[in-house]
Tab-separated table of C-alpha atoms in Angstrom:
chain	number	residue	atom	x	y	z
Y	1	MET	CA	-43.996	-6.182	13.740
Y	2	ARG	CA	-43.579	-7.748	16.595
Y	3	GLU	CA	-41.397	-10.430	15.102
Y	4	ARG	CA	-39.365	-8.606	12.789
Y	5	ILE	CA	-38.445	-7.296	16.277
Y	6	ARG	CA	-37.993	-10.687	18.076
Y	7	ARG	CA	-35.425	-11.561	14.583
Y	8	ILE	CA	-32.472	-12.155	15.443
Y	9	PHE	CA	-28.567	-11.969	13.481
Y	10	PRO	CA	-25.715	-13.495	14.113
Y	11	ASP	CA	-22.672	-12.055	15.759
Y	12	HIS	CA	-19.708	-12.219	13.705
Y	13	TRP	CA	-17.164	-9.556	12.540
Y	14	SER	CA	-17.318	-10.309	9.443
Y	15	PHE	CA	-21.169	-8.988	9.439
Y	16	VAL	CA	-19.853	-5.096	9.616
Y	17	LEU	CA	-18.875	-4.627	6.064
Y	18	GLY	CA	-21.846	-4.743	4.336
Y	19	GLU	CA	-22.775	-2.002	7.420
Y	20	ILE	CA	-19.740	-0.543	6.131
Y	21	CYS	CA	-21.302	-0.296	2.543
Y	22	LEU	CA	-24.633	1.034	3.737
Y	23	TYR	CA	-22.705	3.289	5.959
Y	24	SER	CA	-20.100	4.948	4.004
Y	25	PHE	CA	-23.263	5.267	1.224
Y	26	VAL	CA	-25.148	7.368	3.671
Y	27	VAL	CA	-21.788	9.727	4.392
Y	28	LEU	CA	-21.721	9.703	0.368
Y	29	LEU	CA	-25.238	10.929	0.432
Y	30	ILE	CA	-24.895	13.129	3.346
Y	31	THR	CA	-21.976	15.298	1.162
Y	32	GLY	CA	-23.440	15.235	-2.162
Y	33	VAL	CA	-26.543	17.053	-1.611
Y	34	TYR	CA	-24.396	19.501	0.504
Y	35	LEU	CA	-21.433	19.505	-2.552
Y	36	SER	CA	-24.481	20.205	-4.881
Y	37	LEU	CA	-25.904	23.169	-3.862
Y	38	TYR	CA	-22.864	24.528	-3.950
Y	39	PHE	CA	-21.129	22.754	-7.896
Y	40	HIS	CA	-22.690	24.251	-11.025
Y	41	PRO	CA	-21.928	21.452	-13.580
Y	42	SER	CA	-21.409	24.311	-16.772
Y	43	MET	CA	-18.534	23.436	-18.902
Y	44	ARG	CA	-18.785	27.618	-20.274
Y	45	GLU	CA	-15.735	29.192	-20.114
Y	46	VAL	CA	-15.413	32.007	-17.179
Y	47	ARG	CA	-11.843	33.640	-15.396
Y	48	TYR	CA	-10.882	32.845	-12.546
Y	49	ASP	CA	-11.135	35.300	-9.283
Y	50	GLY	CA	-10.720	33.242	-5.870
Y	51	SER	CA	-8.893	32.995	-3.389
Y	52	TYR	CA	-5.867	30.427	-5.134
Y	53	ALA	CA	-3.675	32.700	-6.168
Y	54	PRO	CA	-1.388	30.961	-8.988
Y	55	LEU	CA	-4.474	30.417	-10.912
Y	56	ARG	CA	-6.330	34.042	-10.248
Y	57	GLY	CA	-7.022	35.468	-13.851
Y	58	GLU	CA	-7.069	32.140	-15.404
Y	59	LEU	CA	-9.608	30.676	-18.423
Y	60	VAL	CA	-10.747	28.645	-16.312
Y	61	SER	CA	-15.345	26.614	-16.925
Y	62	GLU	CA	-17.834	26.471	-14.159
Y	63	ALA	CA	-17.515	23.737	-12.804
Y	64	PHE	CA	-13.818	24.170	-12.392
Y	65	ASP	CA	-14.563	27.556	-11.312
Y	66	SER	CA	-17.274	26.447	-8.597
Y	67	THR	CA	-15.186	23.703	-7.076
Y	68	MET	CA	-12.373	26.402	-6.226
Y	69	HIS	CA	-14.959	27.633	-5.039
Y	70	ILE	CA	-15.864	24.613	-2.530
Y	71	SER	CA	-12.408	23.755	-1.688
Y	72	PHE	CA	-11.031	27.835	-0.594
Y	73	ASP	CA	-14.245	29.743	-0.004
Y	74	VAL	CA	-17.121	26.982	1.576
Y	75	ARG	CA	-17.061	26.933	5.130
Y	76	GLY	CA	-16.094	23.415	5.582
Y	77	GLY	CA	-16.208	22.886	1.494
Y	78	LEU	CA	-12.894	21.179	1.222
Y	79	LEU	CA	-13.317	18.767	4.396
Y	80	VAL	CA	-16.652	17.834	2.907
Y	81	ARG	CA	-15.132	17.611	-0.012
Y	82	GLN	CA	-12.550	15.439	0.551
Y	83	ALA	CA	-15.482	12.904	2.666
Y	84	HIS	CA	-17.016	12.733	-0.429
Y	85	HIS	CA	-13.832	11.319	-2.155
Y	86	TRP	CA	-12.557	9.371	0.702
Y	87	ALA	CA	-15.786	7.526	1.405
Y	88	ALA	CA	-16.856	6.732	-2.024
Y	89	LEU	CA	-13.433	5.100	-2.152
Y	90	VAL	CA	-14.108	3.119	1.292
Y	91	PHE	CA	-17.729	2.976	-0.090
Y	92	VAL	CA	-16.233	0.245	-3.089
Y	93	ALA	CA	-13.207	-0.903	-1.564
Y	94	ALA	CA	-15.616	-2.636	1.678
Y	95	LEU	CA	-18.301	-3.787	-0.989
Y	96	LEU	CA	-15.466	-5.619	-3.142
Y	97	VAL	CA	-14.414	-7.691	0.829
Y	98	HIS	CA	-18.171	-8.204	1.576
Y	99	MET	CA	-18.998	-9.167	-1.811
Y	100	MET	CA	-15.454	-11.425	-1.461
Y	101	ARG	CA	-17.044	-12.656	2.112
Y	102	VAL	CA	-19.868	-14.118	0.211
Y	103	PHE	CA	-17.806	-15.538	-2.455
Y	104	PHE	CA	-15.826	-17.385	-0.390
Y	105	THR	CA	-18.118	-18.762	2.112
Y	106	GLY	CA	-20.828	-19.321	-0.295
Y	107	ALA	CA	-23.636	-17.509	0.956
Y	108	PHE	CA	-24.557	-17.320	-2.755
Y	109	ARG	CA	-26.626	-20.950	-2.976
Y	110	ARG	CA	-29.872	-20.958	-3.544
Y	111	PRO	CA	-32.153	-19.407	-1.190
Y	112	ARG	CA	-30.109	-15.473	-2.205
Y	113	GLU	CA	-28.767	-15.797	-6.042
Y	114	LEU	CA	-31.003	-13.018	-6.279
Y	115	THR	CA	-29.195	-10.949	-3.247
Y	116	TRP	CA	-25.364	-12.278	-5.214
Y	117	ILE	CA	-26.644	-9.486	-8.147
Y	118	VAL	CA	-27.983	-7.044	-6.022
Y	119	GLY	CA	-25.160	-6.597	-3.950
Y	120	PHE	CA	-23.198	-7.643	-8.165
Y	121	LEU	CA	-25.435	-4.263	-9.174
Y	122	LEU	CA	-24.737	-2.196	-6.037
Y	123	LEU	CA	-20.083	-2.725	-7.078
Y	124	ILE	CA	-20.206	-1.984	-10.906
Y	125	LEU	CA	-23.212	1.132	-9.954
Y	126	GLY	CA	-20.738	2.584	-7.706
Y	127	MET	CA	-17.729	2.160	-9.922
Y	128	PHE	CA	-19.639	3.713	-12.994
Y	129	ALA	CA	-20.167	6.198	-9.660
Y	130	GLY	CA	-16.765	6.541	-8.973
Y	131	LEU	CA	-15.923	7.237	-12.561
Y	132	THR	CA	-18.880	10.091	-12.999
Y	133	GLY	CA	-17.925	11.674	-9.972
Y	134	TYR	CA	-14.068	12.417	-10.592
Y	135	ASP	CA	-15.111	13.563	-14.024
Y	136	LEU	CA	-17.324	15.498	-12.497
Y	137	PRO	CA	-14.508	18.604	-11.961
Y	138	ASP	CA	-13.320	18.985	-15.236
Y	139	ASP	CA	-9.438	19.857	-13.995
Y	140	LEU	CA	-6.286	18.126	-15.388
Y	141	LEU	CA	-6.132	14.824	-14.476
Y	142	SER	CA	-9.852	13.924	-15.092
Y	143	GLY	CA	-9.730	15.220	-18.575
Y	144	THR	CA	-6.617	12.780	-18.821
Y	145	GLY	CA	-8.879	10.133	-17.549
Y	146	LEU	CA	-12.329	11.037	-20.029
Y	147	ALA	CA	-9.678	10.794	-22.965
Y	148	VAL	CA	-9.038	7.055	-22.178
Y	149	VAL	CA	-12.399	6.871	-21.975
Y	150	ASN	CA	-13.071	8.374	-25.400
Y	151	GLY	CA	-10.361	6.170	-26.710
Y	152	THR	CA	-11.911	3.224	-24.863
Y	153	LEU	CA	-15.016	3.669	-26.486
Y	154	LEU	CA	-14.427	4.302	-29.984
Y	155	SER	CA	-12.860	1.126	-30.615
Y	156	LEU	CA	-16.135	-0.361	-29.828
Y	157	PRO	CA	-17.478	-1.469	-33.847
Y	158	ILE	CA	-20.393	0.621	-35.444
Y	159	VAL	CA	-22.245	1.556	-32.147
Y	160	GLY	CA	-18.311	3.649	-30.293
Y	161	THR	CA	-18.563	6.778	-32.949
Y	162	TYR	CA	-22.444	7.332	-32.154
Y	163	ILE	CA	-21.047	7.082	-28.067
Y	164	SER	CA	-19.164	9.469	-28.025
Y	165	MET	CA	-20.891	11.567	-29.526
Y	166	PHE	CA	-23.812	11.546	-27.958
Y	167	LEU	CA	-22.193	11.284	-24.319
Y	168	PHE	CA	-19.558	13.799	-25.326
Y	169	GLY	CA	-22.047	16.360	-26.606
Y	170	GLY	CA	-19.601	16.467	-30.545
Y	171	GLU	CA	-16.540	15.493	-30.526
Y	172	PHE	CA	-14.170	15.080	-27.609
Y	173	PRO	CA	-14.529	17.037	-25.159
Y	174	GLY	CA	-17.531	18.654	-26.435
Y	175	THR	CA	-20.028	20.987	-24.441
Y	176	ASP	CA	-22.232	18.696	-22.603
Y	177	LEU	CA	-20.254	16.049	-20.288
Y	178	VAL	CA	-19.685	17.965	-17.225
Y	179	ALA	CA	-23.723	18.704	-17.332
Y	180	ARG	CA	-24.463	14.752	-18.424
Y	181	PHE	CA	-22.401	13.527	-15.991
Y	182	ASN	CA	-23.722	14.855	-12.891
Y	183	VAL	CA	-27.139	13.631	-13.782
Y	184	ILE	CA	-25.747	10.305	-14.184
Y	185	HIS	CA	-23.659	11.555	-10.968
Y	186	VAL	CA	-26.345	12.862	-8.961
Y	187	LEU	CA	-29.510	11.647	-9.878
Y	188	LEU	CA	-29.445	7.998	-11.420
Y	189	ILE	CA	-26.809	6.022	-9.867
Y	190	PRO	CA	-27.120	6.731	-7.174
Y	191	GLY	CA	-31.343	5.907	-7.481
Y	192	LEU	CA	-30.717	3.103	-9.246
Y	193	MET	CA	-28.447	1.563	-5.669
Y	194	VAL	CA	-31.004	3.212	-3.467
Y	195	GLY	CA	-33.463	0.977	-4.833
Y	196	LEU	CA	-30.929	-1.932	-5.035
Y	197	LEU	CA	-29.965	-1.448	-1.109
Y	198	VAL	CA	-34.019	-1.127	-0.527
Y	199	VAL	CA	-34.282	-4.912	-2.485
Y	200	HIS	CA	-31.361	-5.677	-0.660
Y	201	VAL	CA	-32.803	-5.405	2.333
Y	202	PHE	CA	-35.819	-6.991	1.796
Y	203	LEU	CA	-34.057	-9.914	0.905
Y	204	ILE	CA	-32.263	-10.477	3.862
Y	205	LEU	CA	-35.627	-9.706	6.071
Y	206	ARG	CA	-37.125	-12.651	3.860
Y	207	HIS	CA	-34.635	-14.550	3.537
Y	208	ARG	CA	-32.462	-14.152	7.414
Y	209	HIS	CA	-28.975	-14.288	6.680
Y	210	THR	CA	-26.296	-16.544	6.754
Y	211	GLN	CA	-24.428	-18.137	9.855
Y	212	TYR	CA	-21.132	-19.759	10.890
Y	213	PRO	CA	-21.565	-23.741	11.504
Y	214	GLY	CA	-21.078	-24.184	15.512
Y	215	PRO	CA	-22.579	-25.742	18.645
Y	216	GLY	CA	-26.410	-25.276	18.506
Y	217	ARG	CA	-25.739	-23.378	14.707
Y	218	SER	CA	-27.703	-25.798	11.889
Y	219	GLU	CA	-30.084	-24.684	8.582
Y	220	ASN	CA	-33.443	-24.239	10.567
Y	221	ASN	CA	-32.230	-21.774	13.874
Y	222	VAL	CA	-30.329	-17.846	14.095
Y	223	VAL	CA	-27.754	-18.255	16.599
Y	224	GLY	CA	-26.989	-14.528	17.668
Y	225	ARG	CA	-28.517	-11.057	19.044
Y	226	SER	CA	-31.525	-9.244	19.033
Y	227	ALA	CA	-32.966	-7.258	16.875
Y	228	LYS	CA	-32.518	-4.025	19.638
Y	229	VAL	CA	-28.961	-5.080	20.737
Y	230	ARG	CA	-27.954	-5.085	17.421
Y	231	ALA	CA	-29.787	-2.032	16.749
Y	232	VAL	CA	-27.667	-0.454	19.239
Y	233	LYS	CA	-24.221	-2.288	17.817
Y	234	SER	CA	-24.580	-0.423	14.415
Y	235	ALA	CA	-25.886	2.520	15.136
Y	236	GLY	CA	-22.604	2.606	16.834
Y	237	VAL	CA	-20.497	1.147	13.592
Y	238	PHE	CA	-22.158	4.037	11.776
Y	239	PHE	CA	-20.380	6.621	13.550
Y	240	LEU	CA	-17.593	5.091	13.062
Y	241	VAL	CA	-17.802	4.794	9.930
Y	242	ALA	CA	-18.696	7.937	10.151
Y	243	GLY	CA	-15.608	9.787	11.852
Y	244	ALA	CA	-13.190	7.693	10.414
Y	245	ILE	CA	-13.814	8.915	6.805
Y	246	PHE	CA	-14.282	12.363	7.895
Y	247	LEU	CA	-11.010	11.452	10.654
Y	248	ILE	CA	-8.882	10.091	6.966
Y	249	ALA	CA	-10.437	13.892	4.762
Y	250	ALA	CA	-8.660	16.184	7.267
Y	251	VAL	CA	-5.783	14.726	7.202
Y	252	ALA	CA	-5.287	13.001	4.151
Y	253	GLN	CA	-4.964	14.964	1.194
Y	254	ILE	CA	-6.701	13.793	-1.584
Y	255	ASN	CA	-7.692	14.805	-5.331
Y	256	PRO	CA	-6.090	18.197	-4.871
Y	257	VAL	CA	-7.082	20.266	-8.500
Y	258	TRP	CA	-5.414	23.403	-8.547
Y	259	SER	CA	-2.813	21.732	-7.928
Y	260	TYR	CA	-3.228	20.319	-11.788
Y	261	GLY	CA	-5.090	23.558	-13.524
Y	262	PRO	CA	-8.567	23.000	-15.317
Y	263	TYR	CA	-9.159	21.161	-18.473
Y	264	ARG	CA	-6.820	21.785	-21.760
Y	265	ALA	CA	-7.583	19.663	-24.398
Y	266	ASP	CA	-3.886	19.695	-25.921
Y	267	GLN	CA	-2.237	18.467	-22.297
Y	268	VAL	CA	-2.020	16.101	-20.692
Y	269	SER	CA	-1.243	14.702	-17.103
Y	270	ALA	CA	1.932	13.238	-16.560
Y	271	GLY	CA	1.881	10.224	-13.532
Y	272	SER	CA	-1.605	10.358	-13.832
Y	273	GLN	CA	-3.489	7.351	-12.374
Y	274	PRO	CA	-7.520	6.917	-11.548
Y	275	ASP	CA	-9.100	5.930	-8.694
Y	276	TRP	CA	-7.865	2.411	-7.203
Y	277	TYR	CA	-11.569	0.378	-8.519
Y	278	MET	CA	-11.278	1.664	-12.074
Y	279	GLY	CA	-7.058	0.902	-11.661
Y	280	VAL	CA	-7.878	-2.399	-13.221
Y	281	ALA	CA	-8.926	-1.295	-16.543
Y	282	ASP	CA	-6.602	1.750	-17.013
Y	283	GLY	CA	-3.598	-1.401	-16.298
Y	284	LEU	CA	-4.470	-3.432	-18.865
Y	285	LEU	CA	-4.835	-0.786	-21.594
Y	286	ARG	CA	-1.628	0.234	-20.554
Y	287	VAL	CA	0.112	-2.467	-20.577
Y	288	MET	CA	-1.459	-4.152	-24.198
Y	289	PRO	CA	0.719	-4.429	-27.352
Y	290	GLY	CA	-0.268	-1.679	-29.723
Y	291	TRP	CA	-2.187	-4.296	-32.518
Y	292	GLU	CA	-5.364	-3.296	-35.218
Y	293	VAL	CA	-6.256	-5.603	-37.777
Y	294	THR	CA	-8.837	-3.612	-40.731
Y	295	VAL	CA	-11.790	-5.303	-41.150
Y	296	TRP	CA	-14.097	-5.550	-44.266
Y	297	GLY	CA	-12.175	-1.831	-44.514
Y	298	HIS	CA	-13.160	-0.675	-40.936
Y	299	THR	CA	-9.774	-0.841	-38.582
Y	300	LEU	CA	-10.665	-2.600	-35.125
Y	301	ALA	CA	-7.840	-0.559	-32.939
Y	302	LEU	CA	-7.331	-4.329	-30.960
Y	303	ASP	CA	-5.153	-2.198	-27.782
Y	304	ASN	CA	-8.512	-1.204	-26.872
Y	305	LEU	CA	-11.169	-3.080	-27.533
Y	306	ILE	CA	-9.308	-6.141	-26.061
Y	307	PRO	CA	-8.715	-5.112	-22.829
Y	308	LEU	CA	-12.250	-3.411	-22.222
Y	309	THR	CA	-13.889	-7.254	-23.156
Y	310	THR	CA	-11.174	-8.936	-21.019
Y	311	GLY	CA	-11.748	-5.952	-18.222
Y	312	VAL	CA	-15.628	-6.698	-18.903
Y	313	GLY	CA	-15.284	-9.992	-18.819
Y	314	LEU	CA	-13.757	-10.948	-15.654
Y	315	PHE	CA	-16.477	-9.069	-14.051
Y	316	LEU	CA	-19.201	-10.867	-15.418
Y	317	ALA	CA	-16.949	-14.237	-14.507
Y	318	LEU	CA	-17.412	-13.130	-10.956
Y	319	GLY	CA	-21.321	-11.958	-10.896
Y	320	ALA	CA	-22.068	-15.769	-12.928
Y	321	TYR	CA	-20.545	-17.860	-10.950
Y	322	PRO	CA	-22.595	-18.720	-8.437
Y	323	PHE	CA	-25.489	-20.177	-11.059
Y	324	VAL	CA	-22.150	-22.239	-12.149
Y	325	GLU	CA	-21.526	-23.848	-9.181
Y	326	ALA	CA	-25.544	-24.346	-9.433
Y	327	TRP	CA	-25.635	-26.205	-12.489
Y	328	VAL	CA	-22.439	-28.055	-11.366
Y	329	THR	CA	-23.997	-28.895	-7.942
Y	330	GLY	CA	-27.292	-29.857	-8.844
Y	331	ASP	CA	-28.582	-28.599	-4.504
Y	332	LYS	CA	-31.846	-27.172	-5.229
Y	333	ARG	CA	-31.559	-27.414	-1.189
Y	334	ASP	CA	-31.700	-23.707	0.845
Y	335	ARG	CA	-28.633	-22.842	2.478
Y	336	HIS	CA	-28.139	-21.124	5.849
Y	337	LEU	CA	-24.993	-22.206	6.577
Y	338	LEU	CA	-21.375	-21.031	5.739
Y	339	ASP	CA	-18.647	-22.639	4.072
Y	340	ARG	CA	-15.203	-22.476	5.766
Y	341	PRO	CA	-13.001	-21.480	2.474
Y	342	ARG	CA	-10.911	-24.468	3.229
Y	343	ASN	CA	-14.061	-26.782	2.453
Y	344	GLN	CA	-14.827	-25.610	-0.690
Y	345	PRO	CA	-10.640	-25.475	-2.566
Y	346	VAL	CA	-12.139	-25.033	-6.165
Y	347	ARG	CA	-13.977	-22.514	-5.533
Y	348	THR	CA	-11.359	-20.695	-3.248
Y	349	ALA	CA	-8.289	-20.792	-5.545
Y	350	LEU	CA	-10.753	-19.655	-8.510
Y	351	GLY	CA	-11.678	-16.130	-5.755
Y	352	VAL	CA	-7.708	-15.571	-5.255
Y	353	ALA	CA	-6.712	-16.278	-8.502
Y	354	TRP	CA	-9.749	-13.657	-9.492
Y	355	LEU	CA	-8.540	-11.765	-7.418
Y	356	SER	CA	-4.985	-11.452	-8.026
Y	357	PHE	CA	-5.802	-11.087	-11.730
Y	358	TYR	CA	-6.937	-7.500	-10.201
Y	359	ALA	CA	-3.761	-6.486	-8.738
Y	360	VAL	CA	-1.629	-7.877	-10.876
Y	361	ALA	CA	-3.942	-5.525	-13.614
Y	362	LEU	CA	-3.479	-2.841	-10.701
Y	363	ILE	CA	0.501	-2.668	-11.053
Y	364	GLY	CA	-0.127	-2.105	-14.481
Y	365	ALA	CA	-1.929	1.234	-13.818
Y	366	ALA	CA	1.207	2.130	-11.748
Y	367	ASN	CA	3.693	1.123	-14.828
Y	368	ASP	CA	5.896	4.721	-15.524
Y	369	ILE	CA	5.409	6.035	-11.627
Y	370	ILE	CA	6.663	2.231	-10.399
Y	371	ALA	CA	9.856	3.023	-13.696
Y	372	ILE	CA	10.871	5.935	-11.467
Y	373	ARG	CA	10.248	4.802	-8.453
Y	374	LEU	CA	12.454	2.096	-8.171
Y	375	HIS	CA	14.288	3.697	-11.612
Y	376	VAL	CA	13.599	0.884	-13.788
Y	377	ALA	CA	13.015	0.749	-17.785
Y	378	VAL	CA	9.171	1.641	-17.854
Y	379	GLU	CA	9.220	-0.898	-20.447
Y	380	SER	CA	11.527	-3.430	-17.792
Y	381	VAL	CA	7.153	-3.432	-15.811
Y	382	THR	CA	5.274	-3.270	-18.329
Y	383	TRP	CA	6.291	-6.490	-19.675
Y	384	ALA	CA	7.165	-7.554	-16.198
Y	385	VAL	CA	2.508	-7.111	-15.383
Y	386	ARG	CA	2.001	-8.445	-19.031
Y	387	ILE	CA	3.542	-12.043	-18.382
Y	388	GLY	CA	2.078	-12.012	-14.493
Y	389	LEU	CA	-1.639	-11.571	-15.935
Y	390	PHE	CA	-0.693	-14.977	-17.114
Y	391	VAL	CA	1.581	-16.792	-14.076
Y	392	VAL	CA	0.598	-15.305	-11.354
Y	393	PRO	CA	-3.396	-16.555	-11.345
Y	394	CYS	CA	-2.750	-19.582	-12.650
Y	395	ALA	CA	0.211	-19.656	-9.292
Y	396	ALA	CA	-2.193	-18.519	-7.352
Y	397	TYR	CA	-4.567	-21.066	-7.850
Y	398	ALA	CA	-2.608	-23.976	-7.413
Y	399	LEU	CA	-0.960	-22.487	-4.526
Y	400	THR	CA	-4.410	-21.335	-2.452
Y	401	LYS	CA	-5.713	-25.364	-4.017
Y	402	ARG	CA	-3.051	-27.202	-1.732
Y	403	CYS	CA	-3.230	-24.730	0.729
Y	404	ALA	CA	-6.628	-25.827	1.545
Y	405	LEU	CA	-6.489	-29.179	0.592
Y	406	GLY	CA	-3.667	-29.249	3.063
Y	407	LEU	CA	-5.792	-28.109	5.943
Y	408	GLN	CA	-8.707	-30.080	5.284
Y	409	ARG	CA	-5.981	-33.085	5.371
Y	410	ARG	CA	-4.875	-30.997	8.497
Y	411	ASP	CA	-8.396	-31.650	10.532
Y	412	ARG	CA	-9.304	-34.893	8.877
Y	413	ASP	CA	-6.026	-35.783	10.924
Y	414	ILE	CA	-6.953	-34.465	13.950
Y	415	VAL	CA	-10.651	-36.063	14.065
Y	416	LEU	CA	-9.148	-39.134	13.624
Y	417	HIS	CA	-6.500	-38.373	16.090
Y	418	GLY	CA	-7.323	-36.031	18.682
Y	419	ARG	CA	-5.520	-33.691	19.341
Y	420	GLU	CA	-1.455	-32.883	19.943
Y	421	THR	CA	-0.941	-32.355	23.990
Y	422	GLY	CA	3.134	-31.900	24.422
Y	423	ILE	CA	2.621	-34.342	26.797
Y	424	ILE	CA	5.441	-37.287	25.839
Y	425	LYS	CA	4.653	-41.030	27.199
Y	426	ARG	CA	7.343	-43.196	26.954
Y	427	LEU	CA	6.176	-46.998	25.874
Y	428	PRO	CA	7.223	-50.404	27.616
Y	429	HIS	CA	8.794	-51.124	24.602
Y	430	GLY	CA	10.854	-48.018	24.292
Y	431	GLU	CA	9.078	-45.750	21.727
Y	432	PHE	CA	8.187	-42.465	23.297
Y	433	VAL	CA	5.246	-41.317	21.309
Y	434	GLU	CA	2.750	-37.869	22.190
Y	435	VAL	CA	-0.464	-37.953	23.972
Y	436	HIS	CA	-3.396	-36.781	21.977
Y	437	ALA	CA	-6.741	-36.285	23.835
Y	438	PRO	CA	-10.130	-36.490	21.712
Y	439	LEU	CA	-11.420	-33.889	20.444
Y	440	SER	CA	-14.837	-31.693	22.087
Y	441	GLN	CA	-18.373	-32.492	20.652
Y	442	GLU	CA	-18.612	-29.814	19.479
Y	443	ARG	CA	-14.708	-28.860	17.869
Y	444	LEU	CA	-16.090	-32.213	15.792
Y	445	HIS	CA	-19.161	-30.850	15.233
Y	446	LEU	CA	-17.450	-28.062	14.023
Y	447	LEU	CA	-14.142	-30.271	11.588
Y	448	THR	CA	-17.075	-33.119	9.986
Y	449	GLN	CA	-20.796	-31.030	9.348
Y	450	HIS	CA	-20.329	-29.456	5.952
Y	451	ASP	CA	-21.487	-31.663	3.504
Y	452	GLN	CA	-18.716	-33.288	0.191
Y	453	TYR	CA	-20.752	-33.161	-3.327
Y	454	LYS	CA	-20.118	-36.326	-5.269
Y	455	PRO	CA	-18.713	-35.740	-9.261
Y	456	ILE	CA	-21.647	-36.065	-11.118
Y	457	GLY	CA	-21.283	-38.729	-14.806
Y	458	THR	CA	-22.374	-38.284	-17.791
Y	459	GLY	CA	-25.248	-38.940	-20.284
Y	460	PRO	CA	-28.599	-38.347	-20.902
Y	461	GLY	CA	-29.754	-38.091	-16.894
Y	462	ALA	CA	-26.740	-35.314	-17.196
Y	463	ASP	CA	-29.432	-32.258	-17.742
Y	464	SER	CA	-32.238	-32.100	-18.816
Y	465	GLY	CA	-32.155	-30.231	-22.426
Y	466	ASP	CA	-34.310	-31.469	-25.757
Y	467	PRO	CA	-31.621	-32.102	-28.427
Y	468	ALA	CA	-30.199	-34.881	-28.065
Y	469	THR	CA	-26.817	-33.806	-29.394
Y	470	THR	CA	-27.890	-30.219	-26.423
Y	471	VAL	CA	-27.985	-33.643	-23.607
Y	472	ARG	CA	-24.455	-35.081	-24.717
Y	473	VAL	CA	-22.834	-31.351	-24.779
Y	474	THR	CA	-24.220	-29.691	-21.784
Y	475	GLY	CA	-24.016	-33.388	-19.960
Y	476	LYS	CA	-19.743	-33.784	-20.439
Y	477	LEU	CA	-19.507	-30.787	-19.528
Y	478	ARG	CA	-20.845	-30.521	-16.857
Y	479	ALA	CA	-19.376	-34.087	-15.777
Y	480	ARG	CA	-15.968	-32.184	-16.758
Y	481	LEU	CA	-16.884	-29.743	-14.862
Y	482	SER	CA	-18.289	-31.687	-11.926
Y	483	ARG	CA	-14.965	-33.693	-11.750
Y	484	ALA	CA	-12.694	-30.682	-11.562
Y	485	PHE	CA	-14.585	-29.003	-8.340
Y	486	TYR	CA	-15.126	-32.243	-6.426
Y	487	GLY	CA	-13.472	-34.995	-7.992
Y	488	GLU	CA	-10.406	-36.355	-7.133
Y	489	GLY	CA	-7.405	-34.516	-5.744
Y	490	ALA	CA	-10.373	-32.210	-6.184
Y	491	GLN	CA	-10.942	-32.508	-2.265
Y	492	ILE	CA	-10.575	-34.657	0.912
Y	493	THR	CA	-12.844	-37.151	1.949
Y	494	LYS	CA	-13.674	-35.998	5.747
Y	495	PRO	CA	-13.765	-39.016	8.471
Y	496	THR	CA	-16.991	-41.603	8.265
Y	497	ALA	CA	-18.189	-42.109	11.512
Y	498	GLU	CA	-17.309	-45.708	11.571
Y	499	GLU	CA	-13.673	-44.630	10.251
Y	500	TYR	CA	-14.092	-42.067	13.137
Y	501	GLN	CA	-15.650	-45.030	16.123
Y	502	GLN	CA	-12.902	-47.548	14.157
Y	503	ILE	CA	-9.919	-45.336	15.612
Y	504	THR	CA	-11.040	-44.235	18.133
Y	505	GLY	CA	-12.535	-47.797	20.047
Y	506	GLY	CA	-9.318	-49.191	18.801
Y	507	ARG	CA	-7.342	-46.305	20.830
Y	508	ARG	CA	-9.254	-46.649	24.204
Y	509	HIS	CA	-8.900	-50.189	24.039
């Protein structure tokens, strides 16, 4: 325990993102327990007789009736309910941004591959927790979203109808959905997430925190604050996060189910969009053409199947990337110093391209709202999104890569020629030049401490597979990826010690 208490934690603002994830999850658990005391997960119809006059006397489900009761008749119920919803949005947003920070800085490298997988699973579970909780009130908006979910499930070949019948307890919308989603949302997913969080904290304590490069920082030490100081700051962050969530919940309305009304299978809520983290799936569905093919007497609904496959592939690519990079580099060392994003141009460009694809699909989920607000045809917005899904990620990749290479080139020039001082000097022959001052040792270390991988070659030694054919194919693929990541045009060679001594020595002379 004494050794654990004396542990040092790096002090950088980006590490607060992980704490926001943790503490928003704590707010979710506390508010979720409060709501579960009053919520009735049943689709049995009752007559509403609550405080909201416009719906009084209407036939509603017990789930909708208890949601209305929480919102209007339970002391503090609406505040807690809105805080629960906002905390879910904050949790998923902070988790995605935290994962992007890990991605761009290379914090997923050995020995933290398992930590990355745990974080990735937390992101997926958080999204499904939001989806299942979003559908519990049994209002018209959530029912419209469930109809989309049911259509996507039915598009799955062979198993789609069985999954739909099991999930809904019969033909959509069924009678058991709310009860089953309540078990998943309240018991199954939170239990898995708590277990993953425990594993995540254990892995952090075992492998220690990563840290950004700087003076006195190496792969063998940690520079930062003590555990006691970090614990006090962390407690302050908890109260700030909880206070911010409840402040937003108090002033910003979200999911007013009384405006939507109870769900009816013959009605659809116009202008409906899911929460932002599920918007990528909805956007892909909206912009996909209505394609269907018949194979061996069976109809494949490609307008649902292709968006589903694309969305799953998008997230699987994010989860698998660390293992692809490790295979390409062949680096087996433990890495505790983080990368500056500019020093990994291809990785940074791929991350920005991934985010741009997500953003364009998210825009597609609001094509009807955009068309109404901007007074344009919804077909025009849909076609713009379709084209953007292919053009924008490629443009974002190229632009980000060029920016990273430009920053690398600038760092190289600063190392070799020093920093600009703003002082203009006239030489004896009349030429005016700007005086450059040499960099400090700390600055030189920051700009040159990173490792630069070299492209690997092809041949049998490029892979460890047994069959000769497999070795040739995988070896060539690995070599091509290596050249794409670290070959010519993928990075700017940092100055060597000889180049630095030659130029600085000549300048001093």
